[in-house]
XYZ file of C-alpha atoms in Angstrom:
733
model
C 3.041 -19.623 2.330
C 1.105 -17.213 -0.039
C 0.322 -14.106 0.907
C -3.200 -14.870 -0.131
C -5.779 -17.778 0.166
C -8.408 -16.732 -2.194
C -11.575 -18.736 -1.678
C -14.205 -18.769 -3.983
C -17.418 -20.835 -3.038
C -19.348 -22.061 -6.250
C -22.666 -22.908 -7.460
C -24.862 -22.561 -10.705
C -22.539 -20.140 -12.205
C -20.992 -22.013 -14.998
C -21.740 -18.847 -17.555
C -19.753 -16.732 -15.163
C -17.259 -19.003 -13.550
C -14.662 -18.680 -16.291
C -14.284 -15.140 -16.340
C -14.107 -15.005 -12.321
C -11.129 -17.479 -12.625
C -9.075 -15.808 -15.350
C -9.852 -12.468 -13.691
C -7.528 -14.126 -10.390
C -5.091 -16.271 -12.254
C -3.939 -13.875 -14.478
C -3.478 -11.240 -11.966
C 0.086 -9.997 -12.081
C 0.744 -10.344 -8.634
C 1.042 -14.492 -8.394
C 1.900 -14.910 -4.428
C -1.578 -16.476 -3.773
C -3.433 -19.583 -3.607
C -7.035 -20.043 -4.727
C -9.260 -22.805 -2.773
C -12.258 -22.831 -5.191
C -15.105 -24.519 -3.350
C -17.656 -26.687 -5.707
C -21.300 -26.724 -3.634
C -22.636 -29.481 -5.555
C -23.145 -27.754 -8.125
C -26.041 -29.280 -10.637
C -24.523 -27.370 -13.694
C -20.598 -27.499 -15.547
C -19.011 -25.457 -12.660
C -16.964 -28.831 -11.384
C -15.532 -30.024 -14.194
C -14.649 -26.106 -15.160
C -12.528 -25.819 -11.809
C -11.241 -29.165 -12.336
C -9.790 -28.275 -15.692
C -8.650 -25.126 -14.224
C -6.853 -26.923 -11.232
C -5.347 -29.176 -13.667
C -3.461 -26.119 -15.732
C -2.560 -23.468 -12.699
C -0.896 -25.556 -9.152
C -2.136 -22.258 -7.534
C -5.581 -23.750 -7.504
C -7.094 -26.188 -5.608
C -10.634 -27.795 -5.853
C -12.877 -29.069 -2.850
C -16.216 -30.933 -4.329
C -18.783 -31.375 -1.151
C -21.069 -34.118 -1.084
C -23.549 -31.998 -0.655
C -25.333 -28.563 -1.335
C -24.590 -26.293 2.474
C -24.938 -22.569 0.666
C -22.985 -20.001 0.274
C -21.617 -19.551 4.063
C -21.368 -23.007 4.589
C -19.236 -23.468 1.534
C -16.654 -20.725 2.566
C -16.436 -22.138 5.976
C -15.111 -25.723 4.189
C -12.263 -23.801 2.320
C -11.070 -22.202 5.715
C -9.378 -25.340 7.086
C -7.412 -25.667 3.931
C -6.228 -22.001 3.707
C -2.301 -21.239 4.334
C -2.242 -17.713 3.202
C -1.201 -14.826 5.506
C -4.386 -12.760 4.014
C -8.039 -14.189 3.183
C -9.711 -12.960 0.557
C -13.486 -14.569 -0.747
C -15.038 -14.192 -3.818
C -18.256 -14.536 -5.508
C -17.751 -17.063 -8.107
C -19.861 -14.426 -10.803
C -17.570 -11.426 -9.352
C -14.359 -10.918 -10.647
C -11.014 -8.903 -9.782
C -10.059 -6.029 -11.345
C -6.723 -5.889 -13.335
C -3.996 -5.298 -11.035
C -6.073 -5.428 -8.173
C -3.968 -8.225 -5.983
C -0.788 -5.991 -6.528
C -2.392 -3.143 -5.000
C -3.880 -5.061 -1.559
C -0.561 -6.481 -1.420
C 1.076 -2.973 -1.710
C -1.245 -1.511 0.790
C -0.618 -4.190 3.414
C 2.609 -3.667 3.178
C 2.473 0.087 3.460
C 0.199 -0.659 6.847
C 2.044 -3.143 8.410
C -0.039 -6.032 7.886
C -3.152 -4.559 9.482
C -6.364 -7.112 11.022
C -8.270 -5.512 8.024
C -8.523 -4.301 4.625
C -11.467 -2.540 3.374
C -10.922 -1.628 -0.544
C -13.594 -0.611 -2.760
C -15.939 -2.009 -5.694
C -18.040 -0.839 -8.510
C -20.941 -2.587 -9.387
C -21.230 -4.233 -13.088
C -24.870 -4.416 -14.291
C -25.826 -6.994 -17.048
C -26.626 -5.124 -19.268
C -23.120 -3.375 -19.726
C -23.486 -0.328 -17.008
C -20.867 0.174 -14.501
C -21.485 2.322 -10.685
C -18.687 3.166 -8.316
C -19.429 2.254 -4.736
C -21.459 5.612 -3.441
C -19.216 6.221 -0.625
C -15.840 5.635 -1.993
C -15.117 8.914 -0.408
C -14.676 6.702 3.025
C -11.738 4.830 2.120
C -10.126 8.138 0.476
C -10.310 9.833 3.710
C -9.210 7.035 6.008
C -5.661 7.305 6.006
C -3.077 5.072 7.873
C -4.679 2.502 10.539
C -7.758 2.813 12.616
C -10.285 1.108 14.862
C -14.390 1.306 13.747
C -14.612 3.590 17.075
C -11.960 6.343 15.363
C -13.930 5.822 12.149
C -17.105 4.797 12.449
C -17.847 5.716 8.744
C -16.433 2.694 7.962
C -19.408 0.618 8.921
C -21.432 2.658 6.823
C -19.891 0.902 3.275
C -21.689 -2.667 2.292
C -21.347 -4.892 5.147
C -20.612 -7.545 2.851
C -17.230 -10.062 3.401
C -15.663 -9.702 -0.193
C -15.117 -6.170 -0.380
C -12.441 -6.654 2.694
C -9.347 -8.762 3.125
C -8.299 -10.348 6.803
C -5.246 -11.512 8.355
C -5.602 -15.303 8.508
C -4.226 -15.166 12.232
C -6.825 -12.591 13.108
C -9.996 -14.769 11.881
C -8.699 -17.832 13.531
C -7.818 -16.702 16.558
C -11.387 -14.839 17.180
C -13.029 -18.052 15.328
C -15.116 -15.916 13.158
C -16.863 -18.708 10.521
C -20.155 -17.959 8.600
C -23.732 -19.140 9.437
C -26.553 -21.367 7.096
C -28.614 -19.047 5.567
C -29.493 -15.776 3.377
C -27.152 -12.654 4.992
C -24.590 -14.466 6.175
C -22.033 -12.085 5.723
C -23.643 -9.785 8.232
C -22.328 -12.063 11.355
C -19.281 -12.132 10.195
C -18.653 -8.263 9.005
C -19.869 -6.524 11.709
C -17.821 -8.824 14.635
C -14.706 -8.573 12.558
C -14.433 -4.877 11.834
C -15.681 -4.080 15.607
C -12.922 -6.424 16.957
C -10.233 -5.249 14.642
C -7.290 -3.483 16.278
C -6.121 -2.525 13.424
C -8.083 -1.406 9.803
C -6.774 0.099 6.986
C -8.237 1.135 3.592
C -7.727 1.144 0.197
C -9.128 4.010 -2.457
C -8.869 1.591 -5.640
C -11.670 -0.448 -7.063
C -10.373 -4.205 -6.717
C -13.339 -6.213 -8.035
C -16.406 -5.723 -10.045
C -19.486 -6.987 -8.144
C -22.122 -8.235 -11.055
C -25.641 -7.607 -10.890
C -27.048 -10.197 -12.345
C -30.486 -10.261 -14.361
C -31.768 -13.169 -12.564
C -30.440 -15.725 -10.200
C -29.303 -13.189 -7.756
C -30.106 -14.987 -4.424
C -31.035 -11.868 -2.448
C -33.321 -10.541 -5.266
C -35.498 -14.000 -5.534
C -38.938 -13.865 -3.822
C -38.646 -16.141 -0.731
C -39.193 -16.554 3.062
C -35.782 -17.500 3.258
C -35.326 -13.579 3.654
C -36.845 -14.263 7.106
C -33.334 -15.122 7.690
C -31.961 -11.921 8.551
C -33.585 -11.977 12.229
C -31.389 -14.917 12.928
C -28.012 -13.034 11.657
C -28.702 -9.982 13.873
C -29.462 -12.290 16.825
C -26.354 -13.758 15.922
C -24.463 -10.129 16.087
C -25.795 -9.095 19.355
C -24.906 -12.932 20.733
C -21.151 -11.931 19.534
C -21.846 -8.395 21.541
C -23.088 -10.138 24.143
C -19.752 -12.571 24.897
C -17.749 -9.305 24.102
C -18.840 -6.757 26.737
C -16.105 -4.231 25.501
C -18.451 -3.960 22.217
C -21.928 -3.084 24.250
C -20.857 0.515 23.126
C -22.123 -0.214 19.602
C -25.081 -1.808 21.099
C -27.370 1.447 19.808
C -25.724 1.717 16.472
C -26.164 -2.243 15.667
C -29.808 -1.659 16.989
C -30.354 1.059 14.577
C -28.994 -0.755 11.761
C -30.850 -3.799 12.075
C -34.159 -1.974 12.281
C -32.963 0.526 8.797
C -31.579 -3.495 7.204
C -35.218 -5.184 7.951
C -37.103 -2.284 6.833
C -35.325 -2.160 3.525
C -35.746 -5.298 3.233
C -39.073 -5.318 3.539
C -39.489 -2.498 1.492
C -38.101 -4.422 -1.653
C -40.541 -5.178 -4.182
C -38.857 -8.595 -5.144
C -37.688 -9.934 -1.665
C -40.619 -11.557 0.357
C -43.876 -13.223 -0.968
C -47.128 -10.654 -0.288
C -48.325 -13.542 2.140
C -45.446 -13.058 4.373
C -44.601 -9.435 4.643
C -46.881 -8.349 7.407
C -45.792 -11.672 9.464
C -41.991 -10.469 8.406
C -43.171 -6.814 9.945
C -44.152 -8.543 13.041
C -40.828 -10.681 13.486
C -39.071 -7.224 12.803
C -40.709 -5.188 15.376
C -40.672 -7.814 18.097
C -36.312 -8.132 17.482
C -36.328 -4.412 17.358
C -37.809 -4.075 20.971
C -36.000 -7.196 22.147
C -32.647 -5.364 21.723
C -33.993 -1.610 21.969
C -31.468 0.541 24.475
C -32.253 3.866 26.123
C -31.090 5.765 23.061
C -33.701 7.714 21.778
C -35.350 5.742 18.228
C -34.706 7.856 15.108
C -37.577 9.121 13.579
C -37.880 7.162 10.595
C -37.311 3.713 12.866
C -40.321 4.557 15.027
C -42.934 2.625 12.346
C -41.623 -0.377 14.439
C -43.263 0.748 17.241
C -46.813 0.888 16.137
C -48.619 -2.379 13.660
C -48.528 -3.527 10.312
C -51.614 -1.421 9.278
C -50.017 1.870 10.330
C -46.870 1.118 8.187
C -48.650 0.387 5.334
C -50.783 3.560 5.611
C -47.161 5.470 5.858
C -46.430 3.440 2.926
C -48.948 4.354 0.637
C -48.811 8.119 2.489
C -45.248 8.150 1.379
C -45.779 6.842 -2.463
C -48.717 9.316 -2.597
C -46.410 12.063 -1.522
C -43.505 11.185 -3.919
C -46.230 11.011 -7.002
C -47.353 14.855 -5.809
C -44.050 16.086 -5.716
C -43.020 14.509 -8.943
C -46.678 16.306 -10.349
C -45.776 19.510 -8.462
C -41.934 20.040 -9.975
C -43.498 19.295 -13.325
C -46.153 22.062 -12.661
C -42.873 24.191 -11.635
C -40.782 23.581 -14.455
C -44.348 24.804 -16.508
C -44.320 27.795 -14.522
C -40.756 28.656 -15.298
C -40.698 28.249 -18.531
C -43.845 30.489 -19.149
C -41.481 32.922 -16.952
C -38.515 32.855 -19.301
C -40.900 33.440 -21.977
C -42.668 36.238 -20.108
C -38.817 37.604 -19.884
C -38.189 37.347 -23.670
C -40.942 38.818 -24.651
C -40.666 41.530 -22.173
C -37.312 42.182 -23.581
C -37.218 41.966 -27.036
C -38.313 45.312 -27.448
C -35.605 46.771 -25.425
C -32.143 47.587 -27.579
C -29.476 45.056 -26.714
C -26.747 45.848 -24.480
C -23.673 46.787 -26.768
C -21.344 46.420 -23.901
C -22.660 43.061 -22.176
C -20.967 40.170 -23.232
C -22.225 36.543 -21.612
C -19.543 33.581 -21.511
C -19.718 29.919 -20.685
C -17.599 26.750 -21.444
C -18.097 22.992 -21.017
C -21.642 22.835 -20.043
C -21.486 25.776 -17.626
C -18.309 24.060 -15.868
C -16.156 27.304 -14.826
C -14.255 30.172 -16.704
C -11.882 27.604 -18.770
C -10.936 27.263 -22.622
C -11.202 29.431 -25.428
C -13.889 31.647 -24.262
C -11.744 32.429 -20.953
C -8.821 33.250 -23.268
C -11.898 36.070 -24.908
C -12.831 36.665 -21.735
C -8.997 37.692 -20.869
C -8.084 39.388 -23.733
C -11.233 41.371 -23.488
C -10.913 42.943 -20.407
C -7.822 44.107 -21.745
C -8.374 45.381 -25.156
C -11.904 46.209 -24.548
C -12.618 46.791 -20.572
C -15.925 48.970 -21.014
C -17.664 45.262 -22.132
C -19.372 44.049 -19.216
C -18.246 40.359 -18.990
C -20.890 37.797 -17.279
C -20.589 33.609 -16.883
C -22.769 31.111 -17.069
C -21.928 28.633 -13.951
C -23.226 25.518 -12.414
C -23.969 26.435 -8.985
C -21.389 23.681 -7.847
C -18.598 25.531 -9.496
C -19.296 28.742 -8.120
C -16.137 28.185 -4.616
C -13.881 27.857 -7.843
C -14.463 30.762 -9.528
C -11.741 33.507 -9.404
C -13.057 36.582 -7.089
C -13.408 39.060 -9.562
C -15.689 37.123 -11.805
C -19.353 37.704 -12.609
C -21.581 35.099 -12.556
C -25.274 34.043 -12.826
C -26.696 30.464 -12.463
C -28.439 28.513 -15.473
C -31.757 29.547 -15.631
C -32.203 31.858 -12.657
C -33.840 35.292 -13.245
C -30.459 36.816 -13.500
C -29.483 34.407 -16.390
C -32.509 35.534 -18.289
C -32.138 39.136 -17.727
C -28.531 39.123 -19.012
C -29.162 36.520 -21.629
C -32.452 38.838 -22.864
C -30.132 41.764 -23.195
C -26.798 40.405 -24.064
C -25.060 41.413 -27.215
C -21.924 38.804 -27.403
C -22.326 35.281 -26.468
C -19.110 33.375 -26.358
C -19.398 29.350 -25.801
C -17.677 26.324 -26.869
C -21.140 24.217 -26.449
C -24.147 25.058 -27.888
C -26.092 27.176 -25.613
C -29.467 25.605 -24.262
C -32.262 25.651 -26.739
C -34.252 28.072 -24.364
C -32.161 30.594 -25.351
C -33.895 32.864 -27.978
C -30.970 34.484 -30.744
C -32.238 38.342 -30.831
C -31.234 40.144 -33.758
C -27.965 42.044 -33.431
C -26.439 39.927 -31.371
C -23.374 37.933 -32.058
C -22.847 34.391 -31.056
C -19.662 32.800 -31.411
C -18.500 29.386 -31.100
C -15.201 28.167 -30.136
C -15.470 24.391 -30.337
C -13.386 22.076 -28.418
C -10.190 21.736 -30.423
C -9.796 20.073 -33.976
C -11.852 17.387 -35.013
C -10.533 14.001 -35.169
C -13.506 11.713 -34.583
C -16.755 12.269 -36.131
C -18.692 15.037 -35.458
C -22.174 16.575 -36.194
C -24.600 15.366 -38.658
C -21.719 12.955 -39.503
C -22.568 10.883 -36.487
C -25.807 9.399 -38.406
C -24.142 6.700 -39.588
C -22.695 5.943 -36.293
C -25.516 4.480 -34.361
C -23.170 3.807 -31.419
C -21.488 7.213 -31.419
C -24.835 9.099 -31.887
C -26.553 7.412 -29.166
C -28.997 9.675 -27.828
C -27.786 12.269 -29.789
C -30.770 14.846 -31.314
C -29.211 15.830 -34.582
C -31.783 17.971 -35.775
C -32.072 19.752 -32.338
C -28.213 19.854 -32.341
C -28.503 21.715 -35.930
C -31.458 23.978 -34.494
C -28.719 24.864 -31.577
C -26.003 26.072 -34.473
C -28.502 27.607 -36.476
C -27.575 30.560 -33.553
C -24.009 30.935 -34.566
C -22.482 33.653 -36.286
C -19.250 32.832 -36.222
C -16.856 29.194 -36.127
C -13.281 29.847 -34.724
C -11.088 27.269 -36.219
C -7.297 26.890 -36.196
C -6.385 25.444 -39.311
C -8.051 24.373 -43.064
C -9.068 20.674 -41.932
C -11.554 22.160 -39.049
C -12.761 24.576 -41.438
C -13.906 21.829 -43.764
C -14.895 19.719 -41.033
C -17.275 22.365 -39.331
C -19.192 23.312 -42.698
C -19.774 19.708 -43.537
C -20.593 18.612 -40.014
C -22.959 21.626 -38.966
C -24.484 23.137 -41.946
C -25.762 26.415 -41.100
C -25.789 29.704 -41.030
C -22.201 30.876 -39.794
C -19.103 32.018 -40.928
C -15.452 30.449 -40.249
C -13.122 32.666 -38.510
C -9.451 31.733 -39.386
C -8.547 33.321 -35.633
C -6.268 30.131 -34.353
C -7.829 28.650 -31.157
C -7.271 31.505 -28.287
C -6.938 28.514 -25.660
C -3.819 27.559 -27.655
C -1.997 31.239 -27.261
C -0.593 30.187 -24.154
C 0.873 27.227 -25.370
C 2.734 29.125 -28.424
C 3.732 31.583 -26.478
C 5.369 29.857 -24.226
C 8.515 30.446 -22.056
C 10.910 28.348 -19.794
C 9.365 27.794 -16.711
C 5.624 27.586 -17.359
C 4.316 24.740 -16.086
C 6.594 25.081 -13.284
C 4.010 25.437 -10.565
C 2.128 22.499 -11.753
C 4.967 20.735 -10.900
C 5.897 22.129 -7.620
C 2.001 21.623 -6.693
C 2.442 17.993 -7.589
C 5.917 17.262 -5.998
C 7.597 16.384 -9.522
C 11.339 17.356 -9.540
C 12.528 20.121 -11.843
C 15.328 17.623 -13.299
C 12.404 15.074 -14.218
C 11.089 13.954 -17.585
C 7.762 14.819 -17.695
C 5.115 12.488 -20.076
C 1.627 13.156 -20.236
C -0.416 10.359 -20.932
C -4.037 11.370 -22.275
C -6.614 9.227 -23.184
C -9.505 9.669 -24.845
C -13.196 7.954 -24.239
C -14.302 5.143 -26.061
C -17.928 5.121 -27.425
C -17.922 1.269 -28.466
C -17.176 0.226 -24.653
C -19.475 0.701 -22.042
C -18.861 3.409 -19.921
C -15.995 4.897 -22.668
C -13.434 3.750 -20.235
C -10.538 1.109 -21.453
C -7.168 0.607 -20.201
C -4.690 -0.629 -22.912
C -2.007 -0.957 -20.463
C -1.100 -0.523 -17.031
C -0.248 2.875 -16.197
C 1.890 2.067 -13.242
C 4.090 -0.721 -15.338
C 4.570 2.011 -17.575
C 5.534 5.057 -14.956
C 8.172 2.375 -13.576
C 9.642 1.170 -17.029
C 9.966 5.065 -18.123
C 12.877 4.453 -15.293
C 14.661 7.079 -12.985
C 14.314 10.819 -13.471
C 11.006 10.217 -15.348
C 7.384 11.074 -13.914
C 4.358 10.086 -15.606
C 1.448 12.254 -15.250
C -2.216 10.792 -16.434
C -5.481 12.716 -17.591
C -8.361 11.673 -18.003
C -10.945 12.599 -20.211
C -13.518 15.235 -18.706
C -16.452 12.617 -19.438
C -14.506 9.680 -17.692
C -13.791 11.805 -14.032
C -16.573 10.847 -12.039
C -16.733 7.517 -13.091
C -14.801 4.064 -12.341
C -12.077 4.524 -14.544
C -10.306 6.716 -11.524
C -11.594 4.259 -8.853
C -9.629 0.910 -10.974
C -6.419 2.429 -9.511
C -5.295 5.564 -10.718
C -6.365 7.878 -7.567
C -4.278 5.088 -5.118
C -0.953 5.017 -7.734
C -1.119 9.627 -6.880
C -1.491 8.770 -3.566
C 1.347 6.456 -3.758
C 3.527 8.767 -5.576
C 3.671 5.923 -8.587
C 2.379 8.593 -11.115
C 0.545 11.926 -10.835
C -3.462 12.030 -11.953
C -3.933 15.195 -13.244
C -7.492 14.723 -14.395
C -9.134 17.328 -11.829
C -6.561 20.164 -12.843
C -9.212 22.601 -14.177
C -6.626 23.781 -16.706
C -5.601 21.393 -19.479
C -3.240 24.174 -20.639
C -1.031 24.010 -17.314
C -0.739 20.383 -17.481
C 0.600 20.732 -21.309
C 3.245 23.253 -20.081
C 4.264 21.317 -17.472
C 5.202 18.424 -19.546
C 8.289 17.137 -22.082
C 6.379 14.414 -23.837
C 2.720 13.769 -24.512
C 1.086 9.945 -25.282
C -2.055 9.916 -26.240
C -4.223 7.607 -28.574
C -6.955 9.846 -30.286
C -7.426 12.617 -28.017
C -7.842 16.145 -29.935
C -5.176 17.335 -27.071
C -2.515 16.336 -29.611
C -3.528 18.950 -32.227
C -3.108 21.291 -29.340
C 0.050 20.120 -28.007
C 1.631 20.104 -31.428
C 2.211 24.162 -30.834
C 4.301 23.425 -27.920
C 6.618 21.580 -30.905
C 7.326 19.007 -28.010
C 7.228 15.018 -28.676
C 4.196 13.002 -29.271
C 3.561 9.315 -29.136
C 0.358 7.792 -30.669
C -0.591 4.444 -28.675
C -3.144 2.756 -31.647
C -3.930 -0.511 -30.216
C -7.143 -0.359 -30.940
C -7.452 2.411 -33.539
C -9.263 -0.154 -35.979
C -12.463 -1.042 -33.414
C -12.186 2.643 -32.536
C -12.340 4.367 -36.259
C -14.965 1.490 -37.079
C -17.679 2.584 -33.709
C -17.157 6.615 -33.980
C -15.429 7.397 -37.622
C -12.728 9.541 -38.053
C -11.925 12.406 -40.352
C -7.892 11.745 -40.805
C -6.079 8.677 -40.380
C -3.777 9.585 -37.487
C -1.575 6.422 -37.626
C -0.714 7.145 -41.264
C -0.494 11.174 -40.575
C 0.829 10.742 -36.891
C 2.325 13.656 -35.235
C 5.369 11.892 -33.899
C 6.167 7.862 -33.809
C 3.140 5.365 -33.297
C 3.079 2.162 -31.293
C 0.279 -0.584 -31.461
C 1.345 -2.570 -28.412
C 2.712 -1.715 -24.737
C 5.825 -3.652 -25.682
C 6.304 -1.032 -28.813
C 5.400 2.006 -26.690
C 7.594 0.637 -23.766
C 11.053 0.332 -26.858
C 10.200 3.581 -27.952
C 11.134 5.387 -24.909
C 13.920 3.307 -23.745
C 15.288 3.085 -27.554
C 14.767 7.147 -27.561
C 12.766 7.130 -30.993
C 10.056 9.244 -28.992
C 12.333 11.875 -29.568
C 14.636 10.921 -32.697
C 15.059 12.902 -36.109
C 11.931 10.619 -37.905
C 10.006 12.051 -35.028
C 10.686 15.780 -35.069
C 10.114 15.244 -38.903
C 6.698 13.703 -38.770
C 5.928 16.639 -35.677
C 6.901 19.480 -38.353
C 4.686 18.077 -40.714
C 1.832 17.690 -38.549
C 2.218 21.361 -37.221
C 2.271 22.884 -40.282
C -0.965 21.266 -41.365
C -2.887 21.290 -37.920
C -1.593 24.484 -36.148
C -1.283 26.783 -39.306
C -3.855 29.875 -37.715
C -2.226 29.220 -33.879
C 0.306 32.345 -33.868
C -0.189 33.338 -30.214
C -2.537 35.966 -30.817
C -6.219 34.424 -31.363
C -7.986 35.605 -28.545
C -6.947 38.809 -29.284
C -7.938 38.957 -32.602
C -11.586 37.879 -31.659
C -11.760 41.124 -29.535
C -10.509 43.246 -31.664
C -12.258 41.578 -34.900
C -15.710 41.148 -33.138
C -15.850 43.430 -30.272
C -14.171 46.259 -31.588
C -15.553 46.294 -35.530
C -11.579 46.399 -36.291
C -10.335 45.384 -39.955
C -10.208 41.734 -40.537
C -7.077 40.550 -38.580
C -7.550 36.969 -39.670
C -4.289 35.078 -40.161
C -2.603 35.177 -43.896
C -2.316 31.920 -45.231
C -0.849 30.556 -48.658
C -3.351 29.181 -51.323
C -4.375 25.780 -50.769
C -2.269 22.787 -52.200
C -3.019 19.403 -53.615
C -4.290 17.426 -51.380
C -5.488 19.892 -48.428
C -8.251 18.905 -48.263
C -8.304 15.377 -47.078
C -11.890 14.952 -44.783
C -14.099 13.689 -47.876
C -11.310 10.964 -48.714
C -10.600 9.513 -45.367
C -14.667 9.048 -43.853
């Protein structure tokens, strides 16, 4: 008996069917059967199913004699299911890699609940991916529960395919799908409301394809009237199960909201049918009304269709008016801002005021933070004010003075400050006053193309205003560099009037000055044993991939292959922190203790200090990490594609900071064989450090403060004269 029976109804999806089946049959967890139901599809789907069934014994195909629709096609597959659990997969959707393993592990962990709800992401026809907006509901749901104990589980998309069901539970309750549209409604509500034990899995296990055309629910048709019959079936189920009577007010409200949502969609109903649909909805709403007060948003169903249309027009007009008012407010704010600048431009700059920002106002971080801390020690008379977004305020240390972007306080300090320190360009609205000192710290040593070099890389510079970027960079007075490579790149990529300052990278001072025990707080916080070897995996973003994320290998497998006495720590690129990449299993693997997800750790320096080795692809983090003189492995499986799409200044595979792998097999072998830390790796690392860490001596932040804020003589790092081959930028582009 297999663990899973996966029922796949198939109709007119020949362009997507192979991808769907491959996503199932290619799963690492193999204890399943596929029951594919050919719903008399008029295209080539039947032949494709037979082809797959012929070469994989786990797949069975049912060819129906007539088209019966999605729900009844699923019903046709149910009697043939022998698995412990049922999964329903629509034939244009796909399972994510490792999904069945994650579901099976969670079922075992929660001791076989009646229903397991897992996460999904919408996959758009134009290439975008968007995670379920209510994913936090799954993250918060620990252990097992009932719908009464966690009613928020019912706020998730009420479809059949984001859940797996214990087959005996389905059989005992006689659940089946009715004909018509919205057939999931009278299945999912009864299944969740009757379940004695529900579990949740905070992992994206399915990609829900958003087709440009051909999606049933986006087809204009009177078949959308089926929604009324489906909710009648839900209420009939409650009638037959008096213990569920308490759910009537909730279902009454949900029905009203769902029907009004269908009515409001421009592509669902023919214009001639909308008045009738409203009347049918209102009748259903009255018939099942409870004693609970009617929510304000649903009171429209107590009136007629004419009143509903009038309210819709009023609402649309209000939204348009709101948009116009917003434009007026923004224009007025701009005039006020210009007024501030004009009012203060004749007042002297405050020589003891410095304004800081990092990572687009994300907090006290990076190079600006290191300079700020050094200035507190060496120049305490200089007042420091940070610019931070409102959502970051709660994370600030209590002794940090801050202003919000665009606020009156922001305009006051930016109009008077002498020093501006940032690792990202200040917004264009900030005017540079004569005498002010703008220090740009950058965000690390550049490997990939930056600035004007992106002009020849259309994919990488999508949406990038190069002239505008250079106008903002014209305000820089000083550009901090950690090596001559960076100095050459910044001069080329940003042809502006700034001076390079060979200070080293201030944020790397803590790495250069690292002591035994640094990083212990991170290990303790994440429960990592003191004697474990910690391997940090830090992949970068891909510009040639929609969404920016690829997964060249399974991190769970890598964590397992590292073996006893090792802990894998994963830190995604910051731009991927809130996207689907986190939901593809990383958060769930962290929860289960398979690995540590350090993506949300604000201070990457602490993560580096806590690790014993770095595995990365093309992240600039490697240049910083080299200061620790700890092993680095470059995993370069898609180096050709990355370099062609983004452009790189250095061939990192030929000038690597350690061993290089081009497949997972090679990566795993490097660690099992010990080559990741052998003499060859050490020699490569030493050459890399000499080249790219040449100005990092542990005193960068203090050097910036002494030189630029206190006016002491130039204390830049002394370096030997350039030798042949030091200028590698032009040769490697």
